[in-house]
GROMACS .gro file of C-alpha atoms in nm:
model
  380
    1MET     CA    1  -1.424   0.542   2.464
    2THR     CA    2  -1.280   0.205   2.565
    3PRO     CA    3  -1.085   0.056   2.273
    4THR     CA    4  -1.219  -0.262   2.116
    5PRO     CA    5  -0.946  -0.520   2.043
    6PRO     CA    6  -0.741  -0.540   1.833
    7PHE     CA    7  -0.736  -0.161   1.870
    8ALA     CA    8  -0.564   0.016   2.160
    9GLU     CA    9  -0.576   0.366   2.306
   10GLU     CA   10  -0.335   0.503   2.045
   11HIS     CA   11  -0.568   0.390   1.770
   12GLU     CA   12  -0.865   0.565   1.928
   13GLU     CA   13  -0.660   0.885   1.955
   14LEU     CA   14  -0.580   0.848   1.585
   15ARG     CA   15  -0.949   0.787   1.516
   16ALA     CA   16  -1.046   1.111   1.688
   17SER     CA   17  -0.787   1.302   1.487
   18ILE     CA   18  -0.894   1.150   1.153
   19ARG     CA   19  -1.262   1.203   1.229
   20GLY     CA   20  -1.204   1.568   1.308
   21PHE     CA   21  -1.010   1.622   0.986
   22ILE     CA   22  -1.274   1.449   0.773
   23GLU     CA   23  -1.561   1.638   0.931
   24ARG     CA   24  -1.383   1.973   0.888
   25GLU     CA   25  -1.213   1.936   0.552
   26LEU     CA   26  -1.389   1.668   0.346
   27ALA     CA   27  -1.747   1.604   0.457
   28PRO     CA   28  -1.869   1.961   0.386
   29HIS     CA   29  -1.785   1.909   0.016
   30ALA     CA   30  -1.941   1.563  -0.024
   31ARG     CA   31  -2.257   1.668  -0.202
   32ALA     CA   32  -2.077   1.908  -0.436
   33TRP     CA   33  -1.825   1.640  -0.531
   34GLU     CA   34  -2.101   1.387  -0.590
   35ASP     CA   35  -2.287   1.633  -0.813
   36ALA     CA   36  -1.966   1.713  -1.004
   37GLN     CA   37  -1.889   1.340  -1.031
   38TRP     CA   38  -1.531   1.420  -0.934
   39PHE     CA   39  -1.333   1.514  -0.626
   40PRO     CA   40  -1.023   1.734  -0.655
   41ASP     CA   41  -0.678   1.581  -0.681
   42GLU     CA   42  -0.582   1.825  -0.404
   43VAL     CA   43  -0.751   1.591  -0.157
   44PHE     CA   44  -0.447   1.361  -0.177
   45PRO     CA   45  -0.183   1.615  -0.065
   46ALA     CA   46  -0.427   1.737   0.201
   47LEU     CA   47  -0.443   1.382   0.337
   48ALA     CA   48  -0.066   1.352   0.307
   49ARG     CA   49  -0.014   1.661   0.520
   50GLN     CA   50  -0.203   1.478   0.795
   51GLY     CA   51   0.017   1.171   0.744
   52LEU     CA   52  -0.280   0.966   0.627
   53LEU     CA   53  -0.143   0.828   0.300
   54GLY     CA   54   0.146   0.649   0.467
   55LEU     CA   55   0.015   0.525   0.799
   56LYS     CA   56   0.146   0.170   0.750
   57TYR     CA   57   0.459   0.259   0.556
   58PRO     CA   58   0.811   0.301   0.702
   59VAL     CA   59   0.939   0.641   0.809
   60GLU     CA   60   1.232   0.615   0.569
   61LEU     CA   61   0.983   0.615   0.280
   62GLY     CA   62   0.797   0.915   0.417
   63GLY     CA   63   0.536   0.711   0.603
   64GLN     CA   64   0.429   0.717   0.966
   65GLY     CA   65   0.593   0.389   1.066
   66GLY     CA   66   0.264   0.233   1.176
   67ASP     CA   67   0.096  -0.086   1.066
   68HIS     CA   68  -0.229  -0.219   0.923
   69LEU     CA   69  -0.418  -0.141   1.244
   70HIS     CA   70  -0.349   0.229   1.197
   71GLU     CA   71  -0.469   0.214   0.840
   72ALA     CA   72  -0.775   0.015   0.948
   73VAL     CA   73  -0.881   0.316   1.155
   74LEU     CA   74  -0.857   0.538   0.847
   75VAL     CA   75  -1.057   0.293   0.635
   76GLU     CA   76  -1.341   0.284   0.887
   77GLU     CA   77  -1.351   0.661   0.923
   78LEU     CA   78  -1.362   0.733   0.548
   79ALA     CA   79  -1.735   0.655   0.557
   80ARG     CA   80  -1.782   0.986   0.739
   81ILE     CA   81  -1.696   1.179   0.424
   82GLY     CA   82  -2.051   1.106   0.309
   83SER     CA   83  -1.929   1.031  -0.043
   84GLY     CA   84  -1.859   0.668  -0.126
   85GLY     CA   85  -1.681   0.778  -0.442
   86THR     CA   86  -1.434   0.997  -0.254
   87ALA     CA   87  -1.369   0.721  -0.001
   88ALA     CA   88  -1.320   0.474  -0.287
   89GLY     CA   89  -1.067   0.694  -0.465
   90ILE     CA   90  -0.864   0.742  -0.149
   91GLY     CA   91  -0.894   0.374  -0.061
   92ALA     CA   92  -0.786   0.259  -0.406
   93HIS     CA   93  -0.468   0.465  -0.375
   94VAL     CA   94  -0.387   0.358  -0.018
   95ASN     CA   95  -0.521   0.002   0.000
   96ILE     CA   96  -0.465  -0.156  -0.341
   97ALA     CA   97  -0.240   0.054  -0.571
   98THR     CA   98   0.057   0.127  -0.345
   99PRO     CA   99   0.085  -0.194  -0.132
  100PRO     CA  100   0.228  -0.408  -0.416
  101ILE     CA  101   0.509  -0.155  -0.466
  102TRP     CA  102   0.583  -0.160  -0.093
  103LYS     CA  103   0.576  -0.541  -0.072
  104PHE     CA  104   0.743  -0.640  -0.397
  105GLY     CA  105   0.912  -0.329  -0.536
  106THR     CA  106   1.281  -0.251  -0.564
  107GLU     CA  107   1.431   0.037  -0.370
  108GLU     CA  108   1.432   0.243  -0.689
  109GLN     CA  109   1.064   0.166  -0.756
  110LYS     CA  110   0.977   0.272  -0.405
  111ARG     CA  111   1.172   0.594  -0.445
  112GLN     CA  112   1.017   0.675  -0.782
  113TYR     CA  113   0.655   0.576  -0.716
  114LEU     CA  114   0.578   0.498  -0.352
  115GLU     CA  115   0.741   0.799  -0.190
  116PRO     CA  116   0.559   1.057  -0.408
  117ALA     CA  117   0.238   0.856  -0.358
  118ILE     CA  118   0.279   0.889   0.019
  119ARG     CA  119   0.331   1.265  -0.028
  120GLY     CA  120   0.013   1.288  -0.237
  121GLU     CA  121   0.209   1.407  -0.538
  122ALA     CA  122   0.142   1.095  -0.748
  123ILE     CA  123  -0.190   0.911  -0.757
  124GLY     CA  124  -0.201   0.536  -0.818
  125ALA     CA  125  -0.449   0.286  -0.957
  126LEU     CA  126  -0.455  -0.093  -0.966
  127ALA     CA  127  -0.574  -0.233  -1.298
  128ILE     CA  128  -0.645  -0.607  -1.305
  129THR     CA  129  -1.004  -0.652  -1.429
  130GLU     CA  130  -1.062  -0.680  -1.803
  131PRO     CA  131  -1.381  -0.694  -2.012
  132GLY     CA  132  -1.342  -1.073  -2.034
  133ALA     CA  133  -1.160  -1.136  -1.707
  134GLY     CA  134  -1.321  -1.021  -1.385
  135SER     CA  135  -1.352  -1.286  -1.116
  136ASP     CA  136  -1.154  -1.522  -1.340
  137VAL     CA  137  -0.822  -1.338  -1.310
  138ALA     CA  138  -0.635  -1.618  -1.488
  139ALA     CA  139  -0.829  -1.536  -1.807
  140LEU     CA  140  -0.671  -1.193  -1.854
  141ARG     CA  141  -0.550  -1.121  -2.207
  142THR     CA  142  -0.342  -0.804  -2.182
  143THR     CA  143   0.005  -0.882  -2.317
  144ALA     CA  144   0.354  -0.757  -2.246
  145ARG     CA  145   0.623  -0.817  -2.507
  146ARG     CA  146   0.990  -0.737  -2.498
  147ALA     CA  147   1.105  -0.417  -2.669
  148ASP     CA  148   1.419  -0.205  -2.666
  149GLY     CA  149   1.486  -0.102  -2.310
  150GLY     CA  150   1.184  -0.275  -2.161
  151TRP     CA  151   0.833  -0.384  -2.249
  152VAL     CA  152   0.533  -0.285  -2.456
  153LEU     CA  153   0.188  -0.351  -2.307
  154SER     CA  154  -0.129  -0.395  -2.512
  155GLY     CA  155  -0.480  -0.467  -2.391
  156GLU     CA  156  -0.779  -0.326  -2.207
  157LYS     CA  157  -0.862  -0.296  -1.840
  158THR     CA  158  -1.200  -0.191  -1.703
  159TYR     CA  159  -1.380  -0.078  -1.386
  160ILE     CA  160  -1.056   0.081  -1.265
  161THR     CA  161  -1.093   0.322  -0.973
  162ASN     CA  162  -0.870   0.629  -1.021
  163GLY     CA  163  -0.822   0.517  -1.381
  164VAL     CA  164  -0.871   0.867  -1.521
  165ARG     CA  165  -0.662   1.062  -1.272
  166ALA     CA  166  -0.384   0.812  -1.195
  167HIS     CA  167  -0.022   0.910  -1.260
  168PHE     CA  168   0.084   0.545  -1.253
  169ILE     CA  169  -0.099   0.215  -1.290
  170VAL     CA  170  -0.001  -0.113  -1.131
  171THR     CA  171  -0.123  -0.380  -1.369
  172ALA     CA  172  -0.089  -0.742  -1.475
  173ALA     CA  173  -0.012  -0.874  -1.822
  174ARG     CA  174   0.081  -1.199  -1.990
  175THR     CA  175   0.453  -1.238  -2.048
  176THR     CA  176   0.430  -1.588  -2.200
  177GLU     CA  177   0.176  -1.763  -2.419
  178ASP     CA  178   0.099  -2.008  -2.142
  179GLY     CA  179  -0.264  -1.996  -2.036
  180GLY     CA  180  -0.416  -2.000  -1.690
  181HIS     CA  181  -0.224  -1.883  -1.386
  182HIS     CA  182   0.120  -1.912  -1.544
  183GLY     CA  183   0.312  -1.648  -1.733
  184ILE     CA  184   0.146  -1.343  -1.575
  185SER     CA  185   0.369  -1.057  -1.458
  186PHE     CA  186   0.316  -0.732  -1.267
  187PHE     CA  187   0.422  -0.393  -1.404
  188ILE     CA  188   0.417  -0.030  -1.299
  189VAL     CA  189   0.290   0.162  -1.601
  190PRO     CA  190   0.367   0.535  -1.608
  191ARG     CA  191   0.106   0.763  -1.762
  192SER     CA  192   0.166   0.835  -2.130
  193ASP     CA  193  -0.024   0.907  -2.452
  194SER     CA  194  -0.041   0.529  -2.500
  195VAL     CA  195  -0.249   0.490  -2.183
  196VAL     CA  196  -0.599   0.606  -2.279
  197ALA     CA  197  -0.872   0.623  -2.014
  198SER     CA  198  -1.246   0.662  -2.063
  199SER     CA  199  -1.470   0.743  -1.766
  200LEU     CA  200  -1.762   0.508  -1.695
  201PRO     CA  201  -2.096   0.636  -1.554
  202LYS     CA  202  -2.229   0.417  -1.273
  203LEU     CA  203  -2.502   0.364  -1.015
  204GLY     CA  204  -2.304   0.483  -0.714
  205TRP     CA  205  -1.961   0.616  -0.614
  206HIS     CA  206  -2.032   0.920  -0.833
  207ALA     CA  207  -1.736   1.124  -0.710
  208SER     CA  208  -1.484   0.857  -0.805
  209ASP     CA  209  -1.345   0.818  -1.154
  210THR     CA  210  -1.402   0.463  -1.272
  211ALA     CA  211  -1.245   0.398  -1.610
  212THR     CA  212  -1.181   0.166  -1.895
  213ILE     CA  213  -0.810   0.188  -1.977
  214SER     CA  214  -0.672   0.105  -2.319
  215LEU     CA  215  -0.304   0.017  -2.326
  216GLN     CA  216  -0.205   0.098  -2.683
  217GLU     CA  217   0.147  -0.034  -2.720
  218ALA     CA  218   0.225   0.141  -2.392
  219PRO     CA  219   0.600   0.157  -2.325
  220VAL     CA  220   0.719   0.035  -1.986
  221PRO     CA  221   1.087   0.052  -1.881
  222GLU     CA  222   1.262  -0.273  -1.794
  223GLU     CA  223   1.306  -0.155  -1.435
  224ASN     CA  224   0.926  -0.125  -1.395
  225LEU     CA  225   0.875  -0.500  -1.383
  226LEU     CA  226   0.726  -0.544  -1.034
  227GLY     CA  227   0.832  -0.862  -0.859
  228PRO     CA  228   0.959  -1.178  -1.031
  229LEU     CA  229   0.891  -1.236  -1.400
  230HIS     CA  230   0.597  -1.471  -1.470
  231GLU     CA  231   0.487  -1.475  -1.103
  232GLY     CA  232   0.232  -1.196  -1.111
  233PHE     CA  233  -0.063  -1.420  -1.026
  234LYS     CA  234   0.084  -1.480  -0.679
  235LEU     CA  235   0.118  -1.105  -0.633
  236ILE     CA  236  -0.244  -1.049  -0.732
  237MET     CA  237  -0.362  -1.307  -0.480
  238ALA     CA  238  -0.140  -1.161  -0.206
  239ASN     CA  239  -0.298  -0.819  -0.256
  240PHE     CA  240  -0.654  -0.949  -0.227
  241GLN     CA  241  -0.638  -1.024   0.146
  242TRP     CA  242  -0.591  -0.664   0.258
  243GLU     CA  243  -0.824  -0.529  -0.013
  244ARG     CA  244  -1.106  -0.753   0.106
  245LEU     CA  245  -1.039  -0.685   0.471
  246ALA     CA  246  -1.036  -0.311   0.397
  247MET     CA  247  -1.374  -0.346   0.225
  248ALA     CA  248  -1.512  -0.520   0.534
  249LEU     CA  249  -1.377  -0.244   0.757
  250GLY     CA  250  -1.525   0.023   0.534
  251ALA     CA  251  -1.863  -0.148   0.549
  252VAL     CA  252  -1.845  -0.173   0.927
  253GLY     CA  253  -1.774   0.199   0.955
  254ALA     CA  254  -2.052   0.288   0.713
  255MET     CA  255  -2.304   0.063   0.888
  256GLN     CA  256  -2.242   0.213   1.231
  257LEU     CA  257  -2.264   0.567   1.101
  258ALA     CA  258  -2.590   0.498   0.915
  259LEU     CA  259  -2.739   0.320   1.215
  260ASP     CA  260  -2.654   0.607   1.451
  261ARG     CA  261  -2.798   0.867   1.216
  262THR     CA  262  -3.114   0.666   1.151
  263ALA     CA  263  -3.173   0.601   1.521
  264THR     CA  264  -3.145   0.976   1.585
  265PHE     CA  265  -3.390   1.045   1.304
  266ALA     CA  266  -3.634   0.787   1.446
  267ARG     CA  267  -3.624   0.952   1.789
  268GLU     CA  268  -3.696   1.295   1.645
  269ARG     CA  269  -3.944   1.221   1.364
  270LEU     CA  270  -4.307   1.220   1.477
  271ALA     CA  271  -4.567   0.991   1.324
  272PHE     CA  272  -4.920   0.947   1.460
  273GLY     CA  273  -4.836   1.174   1.750
  274ARG     CA  274  -4.521   1.005   1.876
  275PRO     CA  275  -4.159   0.947   1.769
  276LEU     CA  276  -4.095   0.675   1.511
  277SER     CA  277  -3.878   0.494   1.765
  278ARG     CA  278  -4.183   0.450   1.989
  279HIS     CA  279  -4.353   0.239   1.723
  280GLN     CA  280  -4.276  -0.127   1.778
  281ALA     CA  281  -4.215  -0.209   1.411
  282ILE     CA  282  -3.948   0.062   1.380
  283ARG     CA  283  -3.797  -0.010   1.721
  284HIS     CA  284  -3.761  -0.379   1.642
  285ARG     CA  285  -3.616  -0.305   1.298
  286LEU     CA  286  -3.351  -0.083   1.452
  287ALA     CA  287  -3.272  -0.355   1.705
  288ASP     CA  288  -3.218  -0.601   1.421
  289LEU     CA  289  -2.993  -0.354   1.238
  290ALA     CA  290  -2.786  -0.294   1.552
  291THR     CA  291  -2.741  -0.670   1.587
  292SER     CA  292  -2.630  -0.700   1.226
  293ALA     CA  293  -2.382  -0.412   1.259
  294HIS     CA  294  -2.235  -0.561   1.576
  295ALA     CA  295  -2.203  -0.909   1.425
  296CYS     CA  296  -2.026  -0.766   1.121
  297ARG     CA  297  -1.786  -0.574   1.343
  298CYS     CA  298  -1.704  -0.884   1.550
  299VAL     CA  299  -1.631  -1.098   1.244
  300THR     CA  300  -1.426  -0.824   1.079
  301TYR     CA  301  -1.222  -0.741   1.388
  302ASP     CA  302  -1.148  -1.111   1.438
  303ALA     CA  303  -1.012  -1.131   1.082
  304LEU     CA  304  -0.817  -0.809   1.135
  305ARG     CA  305  -0.663  -0.940   1.458
  306ARG     CA  306  -0.549  -1.257   1.283
  307PHE     CA  307  -0.415  -1.066   0.983
  308HIS     CA  308  -0.221  -0.829   1.210
  309ALA     CA  309  -0.078  -1.122   1.405
  310GLY     CA  310   0.079  -1.258   1.086
  311GLU     CA  311  -0.159  -1.544   1.028
  312GLU     CA  312  -0.292  -1.636   0.684
  313PRO     CA  313  -0.661  -1.592   0.768
  314LEU     CA  314  -0.802  -1.667   0.425
  315ARG     CA  315  -1.119  -1.817   0.568
  316GLU     CA  316  -1.182  -1.541   0.822
  317VAL     CA  317  -1.112  -1.255   0.578
  318THR     CA  318  -1.335  -1.418   0.317
  319MET     CA  319  -1.613  -1.459   0.571
  320ALA     CA  320  -1.579  -1.096   0.677
  321LYS     CA  321  -1.594  -0.972   0.320
  322LEU     CA  322  -1.891  -1.193   0.234
  323LEU     CA  323  -2.092  -1.111   0.546
  324THR     CA  324  -2.035  -0.737   0.563
  325GLN     CA  325  -2.098  -0.633   0.204
  326ARG     CA  326  -2.446  -0.778   0.168
  327ALA     CA  327  -2.535  -0.681   0.525
  328CYS     CA  328  -2.422  -0.325   0.461
  329PHE     CA  329  -2.642  -0.291   0.154
  330GLU     CA  330  -2.940  -0.440   0.337
  331LEU     CA  331  -2.887  -0.207   0.633
  332MET     CA  332  -2.870   0.098   0.405
  333ASP     CA  333  -3.190  -0.011   0.232
  334ALA     CA  334  -3.361  -0.050   0.570
  335CYS     CA  335  -3.237   0.293   0.683
  336LEU     CA  336  -3.372   0.446   0.363
  337GLN     CA  337  -3.709   0.279   0.430
  338ILE     CA  338  -3.723   0.424   0.781
  339HIS     CA  339  -3.661   0.772   0.638
  340GLY     CA  340  -3.957   0.724   0.402
  341GLY     CA  341  -3.989   0.962   0.109
  342LEU     CA  342  -3.708   1.179   0.244
  343GLY     CA  343  -3.468   0.888   0.210
  344TYR     CA  344  -3.541   0.860  -0.161
  345MET     CA  345  -3.444   1.222  -0.228
  346ARG     CA  346  -3.103   1.296  -0.376
  347GLU     CA  347  -3.046   1.569  -0.121
  348HIS     CA  348  -3.035   1.315   0.161
  349TRP     CA  349  -2.729   1.119   0.276
  350VAL     CA  350  -2.907   0.783   0.289
  351GLU     CA  351  -2.997   0.795  -0.081
  352ARG     CA  352  -2.625   0.809  -0.166
  353ALA     CA  353  -2.536   0.552   0.098
  354ALA     CA  354  -2.780   0.296  -0.042
  355ARG     CA  355  -2.646   0.335  -0.397
  356ASP     CA  356  -2.284   0.331  -0.286
  357ALA     CA  357  -2.329   0.014  -0.079
  358ARG     CA  358  -2.446  -0.191  -0.376
  359LEU     CA  359  -2.092  -0.221  -0.510
  360GLY     CA  360  -1.979  -0.415  -0.202
  361PRO     CA  361  -2.110  -0.760  -0.301
  362ILE     CA  362  -1.939  -0.720  -0.642
  363GLY     CA  363  -1.605  -0.542  -0.595
  364GLY     CA  364  -1.293  -0.714  -0.469
  365GLY     CA  365  -1.443  -1.054  -0.540
  366THR     CA  366  -1.814  -1.122  -0.577
  367ASP     CA  367  -2.026  -1.296  -0.316
  368GLU     CA  368  -2.024  -1.602  -0.540
  369ILE     CA  369  -1.643  -1.611  -0.552
  370MET     CA  370  -1.625  -1.564  -0.175
  371ARG     CA  371  -1.848  -1.867  -0.129
  372GLU     CA  372  -1.631  -2.072  -0.363
  373ILE     CA  373  -1.319  -1.979  -0.165
  374LEU     CA  374  -1.494  -2.065   0.161
  375ALA     CA  375  -1.611  -2.398   0.023
  376ARG     CA  376  -1.249  -2.489  -0.059
  377THR     CA  377  -1.124  -2.386   0.286
  378LEU     CA  378  -1.395  -2.604   0.437
  379SER     CA  379  -1.292  -2.898   0.214
  380LEU     CA  380  -1.634  -2.909   0.052
   0.00000   0.00000   0.00000
């Protein structure tokens, strides 16, 4: 297959390798993991043995020495697991929990947390959202106060992917009484009895553990302050770009997979004596879905190219996130419709895909927040 820029031949070779691993080792378990509402922690070391938890990280840290393009391939291919929850758990570890340690951490923090995370021995979670502070990050109320040898954190975080299983949590807390964006700091919180997680049932992503986390005077060593004191808001914002771009890439991968499977179904399923794809209404609907999937890929790859080139593509990444998440959900709903009653059955892949896709327009910044960001970049 001819590579599509910004990808090159090496990325397509990586794609083939990742796809083979997922189809052999992960996809066969998707339904069982969804039913169990959990996937095994052993998935992380299995990925690590393939080098997939450190694609963009330096060799000296145990990574593969690649870059964000290599990880972009992984993010797209995770849709082939057939379990949005499993893909989300892996993605949370790779895309949002470990990057702040890589970007802003000390050498000791990288040795203690990032290296075992790359080996799959330690699982990470990013905990920013609170019951009263979702899109409005500046409204967070978790506090960090000085104590002997470090800090004590108190507060509550919610909707945290990997929140139950995580060995460490990268989180934000107020280190001054100043309101708004000021006086927020980043910390790496090791698991302890003072970090209490409660699993949350949800519409989709059944195999992932989404949790409310209560920090009950949780002790954090002085050396676990991540980045400069009182400048955590900047770190949060810096992390959003790749998180949102990764969400767009994941949607692009999921859309193409669903479209291919639905087109195959339409060619094989007979209705009124001929294949569904021979009926104009279905044929035209599939044509519209193919157009939507292609448009989403073009916008996302443009943002990825700019991001990889070192630009600050806030507008393009925001557009990609906004466009792909709603389009992905609408495509999954259309694919379910084409499958008819079969698509509504829990045994079928498209039933899971439709539920899983609904999180896209909410997570990582809602559609409404994306539009506000775009309006500012357009000087509106």
